[in-house]
Short mmCIF file of C-alpha atoms and ligand atoms in Angstrom, two decimals:
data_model
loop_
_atom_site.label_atom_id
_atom_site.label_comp_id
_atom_site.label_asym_id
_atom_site.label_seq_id
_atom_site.Cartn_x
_atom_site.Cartn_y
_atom_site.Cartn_z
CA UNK A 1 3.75 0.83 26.97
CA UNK A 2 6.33 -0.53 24.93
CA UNK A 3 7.10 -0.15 21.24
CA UNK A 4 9.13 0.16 18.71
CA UNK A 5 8.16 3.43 16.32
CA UNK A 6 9.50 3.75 11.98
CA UNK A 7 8.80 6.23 9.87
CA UNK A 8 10.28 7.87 6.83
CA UNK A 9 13.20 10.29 8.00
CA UNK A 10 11.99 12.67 5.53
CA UNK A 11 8.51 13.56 4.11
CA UNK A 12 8.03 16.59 1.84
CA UNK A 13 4.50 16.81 1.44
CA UNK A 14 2.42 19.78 -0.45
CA UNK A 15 0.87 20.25 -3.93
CA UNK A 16 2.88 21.15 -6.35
CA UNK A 17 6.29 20.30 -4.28
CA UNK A 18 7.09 18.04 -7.28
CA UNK A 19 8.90 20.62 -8.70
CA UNK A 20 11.49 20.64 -5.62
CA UNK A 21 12.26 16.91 -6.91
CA UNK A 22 15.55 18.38 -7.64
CA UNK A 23 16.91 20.20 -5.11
CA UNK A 24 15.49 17.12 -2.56
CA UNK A 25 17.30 14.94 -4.57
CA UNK A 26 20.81 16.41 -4.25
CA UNK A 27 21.16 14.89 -0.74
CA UNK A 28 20.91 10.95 -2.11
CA UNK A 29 23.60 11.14 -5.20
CA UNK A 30 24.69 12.35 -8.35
CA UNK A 31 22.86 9.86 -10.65
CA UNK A 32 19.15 8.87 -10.20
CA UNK A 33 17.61 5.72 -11.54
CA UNK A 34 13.80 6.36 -12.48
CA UNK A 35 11.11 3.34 -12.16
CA UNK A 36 7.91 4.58 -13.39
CA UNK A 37 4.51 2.17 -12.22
CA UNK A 38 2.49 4.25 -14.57
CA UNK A 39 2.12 4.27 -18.50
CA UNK A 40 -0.14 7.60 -18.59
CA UNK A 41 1.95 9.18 -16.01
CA UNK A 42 4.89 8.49 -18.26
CA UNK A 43 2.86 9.38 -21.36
CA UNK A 44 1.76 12.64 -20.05
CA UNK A 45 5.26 13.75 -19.79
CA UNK A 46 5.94 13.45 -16.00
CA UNK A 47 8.87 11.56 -16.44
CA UNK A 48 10.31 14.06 -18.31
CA UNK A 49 9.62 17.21 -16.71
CA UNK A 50 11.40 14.72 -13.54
CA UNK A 51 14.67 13.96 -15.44
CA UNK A 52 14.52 18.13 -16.63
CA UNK A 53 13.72 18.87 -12.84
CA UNK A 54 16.85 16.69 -12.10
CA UNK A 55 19.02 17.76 -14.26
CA UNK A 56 18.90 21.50 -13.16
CA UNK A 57 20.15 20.12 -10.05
CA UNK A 58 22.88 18.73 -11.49
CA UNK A 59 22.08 15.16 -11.10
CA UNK A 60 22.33 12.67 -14.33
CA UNK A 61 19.41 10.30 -14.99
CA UNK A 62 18.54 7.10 -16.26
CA UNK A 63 15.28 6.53 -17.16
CA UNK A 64 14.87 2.45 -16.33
CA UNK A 65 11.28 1.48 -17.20
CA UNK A 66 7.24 1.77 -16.40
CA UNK A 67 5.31 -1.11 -15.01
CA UNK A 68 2.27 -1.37 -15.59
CA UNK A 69 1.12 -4.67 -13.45
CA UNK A 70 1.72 -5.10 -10.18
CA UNK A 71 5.47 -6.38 -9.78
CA UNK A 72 6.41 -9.93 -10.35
CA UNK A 73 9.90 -12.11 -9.80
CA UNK A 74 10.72 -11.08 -13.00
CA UNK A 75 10.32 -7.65 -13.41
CA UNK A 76 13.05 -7.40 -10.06
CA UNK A 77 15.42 -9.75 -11.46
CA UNK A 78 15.51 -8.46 -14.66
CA UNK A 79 15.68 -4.62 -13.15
CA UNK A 80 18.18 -5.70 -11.26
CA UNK A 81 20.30 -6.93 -14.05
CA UNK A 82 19.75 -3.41 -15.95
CA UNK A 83 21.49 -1.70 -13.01
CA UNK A 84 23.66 -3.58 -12.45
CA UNK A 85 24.52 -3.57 -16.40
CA UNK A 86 24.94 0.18 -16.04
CA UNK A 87 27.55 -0.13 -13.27
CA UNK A 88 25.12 0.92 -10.02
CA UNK A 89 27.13 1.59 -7.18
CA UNK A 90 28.05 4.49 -4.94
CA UNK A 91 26.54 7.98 -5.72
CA UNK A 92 23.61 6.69 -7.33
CA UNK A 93 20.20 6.12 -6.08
CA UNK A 94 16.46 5.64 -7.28
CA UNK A 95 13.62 6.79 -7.60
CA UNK A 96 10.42 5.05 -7.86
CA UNK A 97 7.28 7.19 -9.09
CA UNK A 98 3.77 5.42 -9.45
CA UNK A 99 1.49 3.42 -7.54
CA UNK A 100 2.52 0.89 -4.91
CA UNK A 101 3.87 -1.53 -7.91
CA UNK A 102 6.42 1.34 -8.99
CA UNK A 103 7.38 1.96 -5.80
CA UNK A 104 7.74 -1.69 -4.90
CA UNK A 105 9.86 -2.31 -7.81
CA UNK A 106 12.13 0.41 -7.10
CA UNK A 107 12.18 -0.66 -3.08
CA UNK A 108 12.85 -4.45 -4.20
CA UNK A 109 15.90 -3.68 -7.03
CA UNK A 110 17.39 -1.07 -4.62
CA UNK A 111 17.93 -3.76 -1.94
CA UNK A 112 18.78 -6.57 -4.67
CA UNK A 113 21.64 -4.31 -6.08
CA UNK A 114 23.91 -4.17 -2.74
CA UNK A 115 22.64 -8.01 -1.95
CA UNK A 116 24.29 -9.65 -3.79
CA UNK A 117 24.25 -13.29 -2.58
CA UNK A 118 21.59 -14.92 -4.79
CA UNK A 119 21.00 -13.25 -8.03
CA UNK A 120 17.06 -13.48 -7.93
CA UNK A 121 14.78 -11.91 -5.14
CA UNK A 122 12.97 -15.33 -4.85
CA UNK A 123 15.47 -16.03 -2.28
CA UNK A 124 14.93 -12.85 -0.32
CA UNK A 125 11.56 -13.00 0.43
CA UNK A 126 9.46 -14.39 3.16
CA UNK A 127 8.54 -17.51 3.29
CA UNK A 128 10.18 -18.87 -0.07
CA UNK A 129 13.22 -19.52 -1.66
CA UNK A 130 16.46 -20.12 0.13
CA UNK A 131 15.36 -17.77 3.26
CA UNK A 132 18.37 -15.52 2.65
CA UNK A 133 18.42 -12.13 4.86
CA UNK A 134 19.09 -8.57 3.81
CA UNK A 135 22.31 -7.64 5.51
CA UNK A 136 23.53 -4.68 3.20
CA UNK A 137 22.03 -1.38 3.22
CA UNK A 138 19.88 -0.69 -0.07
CA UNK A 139 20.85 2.24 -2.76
CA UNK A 140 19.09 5.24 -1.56
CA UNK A 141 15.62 5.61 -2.51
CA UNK A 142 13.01 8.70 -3.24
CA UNK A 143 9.80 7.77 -3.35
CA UNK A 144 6.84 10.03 -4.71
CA UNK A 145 3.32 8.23 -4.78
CA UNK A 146 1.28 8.94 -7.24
CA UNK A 147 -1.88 6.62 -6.22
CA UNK A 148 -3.37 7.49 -2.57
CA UNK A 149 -3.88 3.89 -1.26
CA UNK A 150 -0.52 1.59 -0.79
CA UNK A 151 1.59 3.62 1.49
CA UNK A 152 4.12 2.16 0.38
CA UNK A 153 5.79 4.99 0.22
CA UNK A 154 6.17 4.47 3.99
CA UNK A 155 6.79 1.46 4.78
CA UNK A 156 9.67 -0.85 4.75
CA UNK A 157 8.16 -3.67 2.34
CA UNK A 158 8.16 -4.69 -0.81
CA UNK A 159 4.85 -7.15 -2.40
CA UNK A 160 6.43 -9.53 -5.18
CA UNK A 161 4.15 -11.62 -6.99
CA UNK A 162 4.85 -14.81 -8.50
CA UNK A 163 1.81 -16.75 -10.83
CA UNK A 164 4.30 -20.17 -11.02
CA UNK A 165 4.27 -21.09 -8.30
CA UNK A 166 1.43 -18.98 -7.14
CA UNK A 167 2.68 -16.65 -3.89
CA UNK A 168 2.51 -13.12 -3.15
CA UNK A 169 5.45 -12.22 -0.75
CA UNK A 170 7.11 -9.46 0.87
CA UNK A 171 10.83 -8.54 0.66
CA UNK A 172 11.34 -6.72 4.12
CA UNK A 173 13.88 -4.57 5.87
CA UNK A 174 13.96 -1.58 8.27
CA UNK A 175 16.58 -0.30 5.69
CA UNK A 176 14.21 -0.71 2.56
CA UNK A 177 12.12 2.73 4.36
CA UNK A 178 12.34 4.99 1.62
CA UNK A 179 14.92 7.80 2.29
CA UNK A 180 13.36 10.42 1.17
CA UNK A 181 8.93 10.78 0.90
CA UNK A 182 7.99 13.54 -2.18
CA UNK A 183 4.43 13.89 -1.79
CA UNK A 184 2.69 16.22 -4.28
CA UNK A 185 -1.24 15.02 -4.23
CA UNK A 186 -1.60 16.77 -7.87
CA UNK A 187 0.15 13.72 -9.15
CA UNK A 188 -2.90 11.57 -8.45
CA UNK A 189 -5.41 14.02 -10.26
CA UNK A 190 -5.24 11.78 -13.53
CA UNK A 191 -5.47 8.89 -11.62
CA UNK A 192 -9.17 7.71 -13.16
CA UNK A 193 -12.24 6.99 -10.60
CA UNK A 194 -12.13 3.55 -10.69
CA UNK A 195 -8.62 3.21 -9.58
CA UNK A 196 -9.00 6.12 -6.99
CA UNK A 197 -11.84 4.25 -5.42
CA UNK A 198 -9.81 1.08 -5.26
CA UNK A 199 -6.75 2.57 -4.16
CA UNK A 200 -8.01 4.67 -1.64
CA UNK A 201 -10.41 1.81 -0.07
CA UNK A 202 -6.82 0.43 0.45
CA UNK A 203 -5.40 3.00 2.61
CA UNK A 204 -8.55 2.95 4.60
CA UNK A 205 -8.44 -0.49 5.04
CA UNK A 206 -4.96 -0.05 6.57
CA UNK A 207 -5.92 2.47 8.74
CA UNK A 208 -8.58 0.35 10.08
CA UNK A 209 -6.82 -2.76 10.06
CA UNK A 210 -3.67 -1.02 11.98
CA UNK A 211 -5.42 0.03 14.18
CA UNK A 212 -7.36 -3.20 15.69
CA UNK A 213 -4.59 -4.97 14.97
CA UNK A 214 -3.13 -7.33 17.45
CA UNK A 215 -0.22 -5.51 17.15
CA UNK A 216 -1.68 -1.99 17.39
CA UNK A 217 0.57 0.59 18.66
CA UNK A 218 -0.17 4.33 20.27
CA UNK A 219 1.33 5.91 17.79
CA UNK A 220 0.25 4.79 14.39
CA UNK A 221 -3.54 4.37 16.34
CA UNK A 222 -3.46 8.34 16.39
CA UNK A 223 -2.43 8.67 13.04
CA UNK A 224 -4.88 5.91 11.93
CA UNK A 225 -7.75 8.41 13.63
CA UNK A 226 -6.55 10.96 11.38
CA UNK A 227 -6.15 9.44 8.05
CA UNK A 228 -9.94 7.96 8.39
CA UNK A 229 -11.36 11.53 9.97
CA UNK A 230 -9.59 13.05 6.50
CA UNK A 231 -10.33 10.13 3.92
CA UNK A 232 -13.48 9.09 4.62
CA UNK A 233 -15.18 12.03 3.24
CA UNK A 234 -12.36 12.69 0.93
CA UNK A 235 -12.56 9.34 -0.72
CA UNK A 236 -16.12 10.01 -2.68
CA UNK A 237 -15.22 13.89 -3.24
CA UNK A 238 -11.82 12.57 -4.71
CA UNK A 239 -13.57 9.69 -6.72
CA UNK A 240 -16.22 11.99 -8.47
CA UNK A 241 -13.96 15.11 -8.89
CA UNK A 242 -10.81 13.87 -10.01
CA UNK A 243 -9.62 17.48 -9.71
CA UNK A 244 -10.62 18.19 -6.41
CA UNK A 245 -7.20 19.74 -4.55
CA UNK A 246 -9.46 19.11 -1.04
CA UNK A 247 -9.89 15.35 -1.92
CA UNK A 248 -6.72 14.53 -3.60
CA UNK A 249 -4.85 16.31 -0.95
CA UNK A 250 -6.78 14.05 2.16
CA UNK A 251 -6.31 11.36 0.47
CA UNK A 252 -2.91 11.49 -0.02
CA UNK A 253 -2.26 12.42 3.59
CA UNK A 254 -4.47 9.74 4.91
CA UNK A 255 -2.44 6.96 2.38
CA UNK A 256 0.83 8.05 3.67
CA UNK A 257 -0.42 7.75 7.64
CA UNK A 258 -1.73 4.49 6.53
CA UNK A 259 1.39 3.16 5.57
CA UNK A 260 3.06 4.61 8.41
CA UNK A 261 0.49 2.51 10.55
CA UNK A 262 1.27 -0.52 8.67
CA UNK A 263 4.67 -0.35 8.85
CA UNK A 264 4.63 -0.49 12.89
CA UNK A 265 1.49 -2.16 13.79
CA UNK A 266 0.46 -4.73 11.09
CA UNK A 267 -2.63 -5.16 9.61
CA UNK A 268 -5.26 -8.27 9.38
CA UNK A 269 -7.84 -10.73 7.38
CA UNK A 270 -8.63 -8.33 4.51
CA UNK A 271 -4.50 -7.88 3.47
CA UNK A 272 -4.02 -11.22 4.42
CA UNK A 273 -6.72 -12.31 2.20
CA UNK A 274 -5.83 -9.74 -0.73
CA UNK A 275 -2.48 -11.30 -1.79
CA UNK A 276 -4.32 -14.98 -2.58
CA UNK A 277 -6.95 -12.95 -4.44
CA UNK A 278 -4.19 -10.97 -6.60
CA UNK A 279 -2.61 -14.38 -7.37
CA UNK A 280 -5.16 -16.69 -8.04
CA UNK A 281 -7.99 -14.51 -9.46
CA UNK A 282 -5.77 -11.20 -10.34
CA UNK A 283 -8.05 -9.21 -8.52
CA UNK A 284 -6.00 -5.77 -8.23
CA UNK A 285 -5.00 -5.10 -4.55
CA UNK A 286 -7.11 -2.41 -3.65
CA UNK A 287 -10.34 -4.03 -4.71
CA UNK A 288 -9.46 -7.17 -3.21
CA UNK A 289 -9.26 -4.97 0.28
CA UNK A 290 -12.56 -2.69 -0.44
CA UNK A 291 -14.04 -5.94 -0.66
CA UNK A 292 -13.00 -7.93 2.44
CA UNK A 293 -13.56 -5.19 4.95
CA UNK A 294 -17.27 -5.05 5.55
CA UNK A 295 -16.26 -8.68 6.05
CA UNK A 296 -13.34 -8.69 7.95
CA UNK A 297 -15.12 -6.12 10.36
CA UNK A 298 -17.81 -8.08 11.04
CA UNK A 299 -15.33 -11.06 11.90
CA UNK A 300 -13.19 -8.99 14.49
CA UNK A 301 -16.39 -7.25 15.98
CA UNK A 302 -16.57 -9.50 18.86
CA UNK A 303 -13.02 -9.29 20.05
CA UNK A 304 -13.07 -5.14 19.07
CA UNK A 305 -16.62 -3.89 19.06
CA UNK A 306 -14.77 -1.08 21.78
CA UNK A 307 -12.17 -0.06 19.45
CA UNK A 308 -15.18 0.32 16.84
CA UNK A 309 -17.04 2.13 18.95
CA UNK A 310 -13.73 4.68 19.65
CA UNK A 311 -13.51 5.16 15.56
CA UNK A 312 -16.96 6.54 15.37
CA UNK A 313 -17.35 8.54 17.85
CA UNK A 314 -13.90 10.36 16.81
CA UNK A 315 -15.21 10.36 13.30
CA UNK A 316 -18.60 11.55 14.34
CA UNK A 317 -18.86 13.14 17.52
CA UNK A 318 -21.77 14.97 17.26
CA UNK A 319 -23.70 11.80 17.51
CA UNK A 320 -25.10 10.57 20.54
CA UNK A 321 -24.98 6.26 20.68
CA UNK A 322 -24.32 3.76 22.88
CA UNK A 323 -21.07 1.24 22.23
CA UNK A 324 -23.05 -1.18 20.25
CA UNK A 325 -25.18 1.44 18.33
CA UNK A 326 -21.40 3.12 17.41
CA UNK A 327 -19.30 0.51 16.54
CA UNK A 328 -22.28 -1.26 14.24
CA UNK A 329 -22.72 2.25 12.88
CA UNK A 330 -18.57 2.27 11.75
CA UNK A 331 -19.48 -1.20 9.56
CA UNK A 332 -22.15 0.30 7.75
CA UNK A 333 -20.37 3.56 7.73
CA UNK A 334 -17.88 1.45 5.64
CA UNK A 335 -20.10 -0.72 3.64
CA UNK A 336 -22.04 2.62 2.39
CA UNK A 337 -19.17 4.00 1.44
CA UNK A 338 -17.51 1.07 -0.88
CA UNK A 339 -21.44 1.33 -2.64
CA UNK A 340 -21.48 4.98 -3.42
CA UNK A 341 -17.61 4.46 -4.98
CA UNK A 342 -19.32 1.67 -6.58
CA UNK A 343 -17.15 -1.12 -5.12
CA UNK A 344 -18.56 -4.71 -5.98
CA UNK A 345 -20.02 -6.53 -2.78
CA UNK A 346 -19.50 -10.45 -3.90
CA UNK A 347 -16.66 -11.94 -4.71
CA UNK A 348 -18.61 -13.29 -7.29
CA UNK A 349 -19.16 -10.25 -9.21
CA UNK A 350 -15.23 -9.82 -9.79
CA UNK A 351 -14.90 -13.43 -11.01
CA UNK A 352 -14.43 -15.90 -8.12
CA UNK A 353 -15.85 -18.97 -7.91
CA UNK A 354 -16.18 -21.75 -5.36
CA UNK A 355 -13.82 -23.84 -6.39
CA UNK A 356 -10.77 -21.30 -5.74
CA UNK A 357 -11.66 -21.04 -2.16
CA UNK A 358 -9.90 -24.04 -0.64
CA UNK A 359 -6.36 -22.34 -2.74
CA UNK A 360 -7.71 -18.79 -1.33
CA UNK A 361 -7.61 -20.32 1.90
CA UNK A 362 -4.35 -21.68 1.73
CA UNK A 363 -2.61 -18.71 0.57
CA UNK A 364 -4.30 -15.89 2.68
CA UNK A 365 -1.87 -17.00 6.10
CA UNK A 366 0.86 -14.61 5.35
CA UNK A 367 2.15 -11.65 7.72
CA UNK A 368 -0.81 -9.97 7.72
CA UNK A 369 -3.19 -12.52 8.74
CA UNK A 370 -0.98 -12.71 11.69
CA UNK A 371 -2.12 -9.54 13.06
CA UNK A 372 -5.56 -9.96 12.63
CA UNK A 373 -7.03 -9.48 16.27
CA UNK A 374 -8.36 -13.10 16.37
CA UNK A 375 -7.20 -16.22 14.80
CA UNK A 376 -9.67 -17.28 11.87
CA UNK A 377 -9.01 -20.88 11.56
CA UNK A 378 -9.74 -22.12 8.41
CA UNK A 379 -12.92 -23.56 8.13
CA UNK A 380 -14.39 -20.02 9.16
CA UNK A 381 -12.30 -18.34 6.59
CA UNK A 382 -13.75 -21.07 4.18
CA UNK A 383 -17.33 -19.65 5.43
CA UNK A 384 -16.48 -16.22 5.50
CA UNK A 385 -15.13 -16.55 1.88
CA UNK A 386 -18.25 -18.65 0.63
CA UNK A 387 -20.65 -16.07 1.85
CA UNK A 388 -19.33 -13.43 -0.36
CA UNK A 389 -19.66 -15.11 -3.09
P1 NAD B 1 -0.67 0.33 -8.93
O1 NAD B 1 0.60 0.94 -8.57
O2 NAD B 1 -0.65 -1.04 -9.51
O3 NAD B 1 -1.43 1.32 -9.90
C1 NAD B 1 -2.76 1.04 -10.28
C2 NAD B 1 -3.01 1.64 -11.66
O4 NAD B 1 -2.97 3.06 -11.56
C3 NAD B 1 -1.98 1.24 -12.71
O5 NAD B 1 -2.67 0.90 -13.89
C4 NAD B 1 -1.17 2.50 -12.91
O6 NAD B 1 -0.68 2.59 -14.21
C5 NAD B 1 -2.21 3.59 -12.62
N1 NAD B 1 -1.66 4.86 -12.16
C6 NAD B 1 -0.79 5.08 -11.16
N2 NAD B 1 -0.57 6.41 -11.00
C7 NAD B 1 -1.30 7.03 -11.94
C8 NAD B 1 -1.51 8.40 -12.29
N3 NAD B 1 -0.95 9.38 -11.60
N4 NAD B 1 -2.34 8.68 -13.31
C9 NAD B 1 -2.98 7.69 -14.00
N5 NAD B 1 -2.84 6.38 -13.72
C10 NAD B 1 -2.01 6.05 -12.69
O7 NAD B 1 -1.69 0.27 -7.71
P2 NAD B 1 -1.47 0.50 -6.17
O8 NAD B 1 -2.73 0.06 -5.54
O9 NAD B 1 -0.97 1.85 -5.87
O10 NAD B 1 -0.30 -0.54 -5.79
C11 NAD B 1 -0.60 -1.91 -5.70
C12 NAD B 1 0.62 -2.72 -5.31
O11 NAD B 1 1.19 -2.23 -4.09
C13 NAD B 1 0.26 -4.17 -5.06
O12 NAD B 1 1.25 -5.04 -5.53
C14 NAD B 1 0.16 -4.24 -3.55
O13 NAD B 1 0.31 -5.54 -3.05
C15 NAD B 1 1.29 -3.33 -3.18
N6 NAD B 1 1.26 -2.82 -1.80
C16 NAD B 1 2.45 -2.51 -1.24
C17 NAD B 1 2.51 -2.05 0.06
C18 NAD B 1 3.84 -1.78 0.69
O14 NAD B 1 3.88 -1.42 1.85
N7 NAD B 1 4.92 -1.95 0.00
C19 NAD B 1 1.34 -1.85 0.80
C20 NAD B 1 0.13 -2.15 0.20
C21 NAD B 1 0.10 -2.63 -1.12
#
């Protein structure tokens, strides 16, 4: 064995801990910046009871903006800029509450602050731009996830979109690990079903994904047994009883172990897919997973029909069935489960259409395509793609 292992330094995680934002805070500064990636969140008054929390503990607040799209060029650039209007420097930090687009903005603008040597993030992430490298350590960053699906929270990426020129890249540093994880799963309880079926798909994809992936690690494959033992029951329950502390709770848990996996072991075809389907048919991230991983399964089942077989029989012990029987029992484990959350099964139900797979094609060969167990050259990801349709 051999491996490198990252993780969060510090996780609070418990329902109801959001109202020891405060006190956790303390550690990171004396003035917090707040990116919110939710409007209701902000309209139910979350942000505010956060800046009251905040200010008990003696910490001044700024309260930057919401997104409400997943985060583009722009919306760093221009963040940037605010902060750096209001003189960010030493003593501050931010925090980012929302989905994984909140928390990605917050990740990306805490790193562009202390980098200063372009003044857009274009040149910071992979694959585009001028290929510059993060050398200065990010403002300090809380993160509290309110969606149970990116991870993000976890991990030491942030997804930037651009729509001209289309790309969907990552800004990436061991450093950009947010400092501190506040995990309260009653956040998520006005999250509405449709975006807690679609969110949460996402974390299980990662959990699968991380752990068949080429990269797979010992470590994050434990936690990856745990998260899917916990959300795939929990995913339904949390989907038709938004309420549900039991559902909300695992799938919380299980997001933040799937980012945790991600962040060490990679992931494969369905995230490296999901980016090109954001960008070119602005399919949101966690449908565009639900909907490649019956798919992507099926593709890697040759090369990992033992590793299948090892998922279900953790997940389902009880049941007596050879390899095969097993690991063709985990795909349509996972294929029943995105129909009873009523996840679409063609690409062509969510808009796509034949003559956007050459592009999807093109763009899906990021990062996490390269830990996809096998290579799928790109005629087969042409067939693969034209079969959902
Ligand atoms: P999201 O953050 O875009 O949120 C989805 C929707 O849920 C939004 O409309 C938002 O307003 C709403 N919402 C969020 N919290 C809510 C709440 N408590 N109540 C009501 N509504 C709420 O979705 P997401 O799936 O969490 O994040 C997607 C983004 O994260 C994509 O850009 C994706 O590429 C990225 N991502 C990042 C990582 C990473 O490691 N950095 C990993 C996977 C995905």
């Amino acid at each position: 064995m051999n491996y490198n292992f990252f993780a969060p330094q510090q996780i609070n995680f418990g329902w109801g801990r959001f109202q020891e934002t405060g006190n956790l805070a303390a550690s990171l500064g004396t003035r917090a910046f707040i990116i919110s990636g939710s409007r209701s969140l902000a309209a139910s008054g979350v942000i505010e009871e956060l800046r009251q929390l905040l200010s008990r503990a003696s910490i001044k607040s700024e309260f930057i903006r919401t997104i409400s799209n997943e985060p583009e060029v722009t919306d760093v650039d221009q963040t940037t800029r605010v902060l750096r209007n209001l003189g960010a420097g030493a003593g501050d930090f931010l925090i980012g509450i929302g989905g994984g687009s909140g928390i990605d903005l917050a990740k990306a603008t805490s790193a562009m602050i202390t980098n200063q040597e372009s003044e857009t993030v274009v040149d910071y992430l992979e694959g585009v731009g001028r290929g510059l490298k993060l050398t200065e350590a990010p403002l300090p960053l809380m993160a509290i996830p309110t969606t149970a699906g990116t991870g993000s929270e976890a991990t030491k990426n942030a997804v930037i979109s651009s729509y001209a020129p289309p790309f969907k890249k990552s800004l990436r540093a061991e450093q950009m690990i947010p400092d501190i994880v506040l995990c309260d799963p009653q956040l998520a309880c006005s999250v509405p079903p449709e975006i807690t079926a679609r969110t949460g798909m996402d974390a299980i994809t990662q959990l699968l994904e991380s752990y068949i992936s080429c990269r797979a690690q010992p470590i994050p494959q434990a936690l990856c047994l745990q998260g899917l033992k916990l959300a795939i029951p929990a995913l339904p329950e949390a989907v038709e009883n938004g309420n549900s502390r039991r559902g909300r709770e695992a799938m919380a848990h299980a997001a933040l172990l799937s980012g945790i996996a991600l962040a060490n072991s990679g992931l494969g075809m369905a995230h490296g897919v999901a980016p090109a389907l954001g960008i070119h048919c602005k399919i949101s991230h966690g449908l565009a997973c639900a909907l490649m991983l019956p798919a992507t399964l099926k593709a890697n089942y040759s090369v990992r029909q033992q590793q299948y077989a090892e998922i279900y029989r953790f997940l389902y012990p009880e049941q007596a069935l050879s390899a095969e029987q097993a690991a063709e029992s985990l795909i349509d484990e996972i294929q029943k489960l995105n129909d009873r959350i009523q996840i679409p099964r063609r690409l062509s139900d969510v808009g796509v259409s034949p003559l956007q797979i050459p592009a999807l094609v093109q763009s899906s060969r990021g990062n996490s395509m390269s830990g996809n167990p096998r290579e799928i050259p790109d005629e087969e990801l042409t067939q693969i793609l034209e079969s959902l349709l």
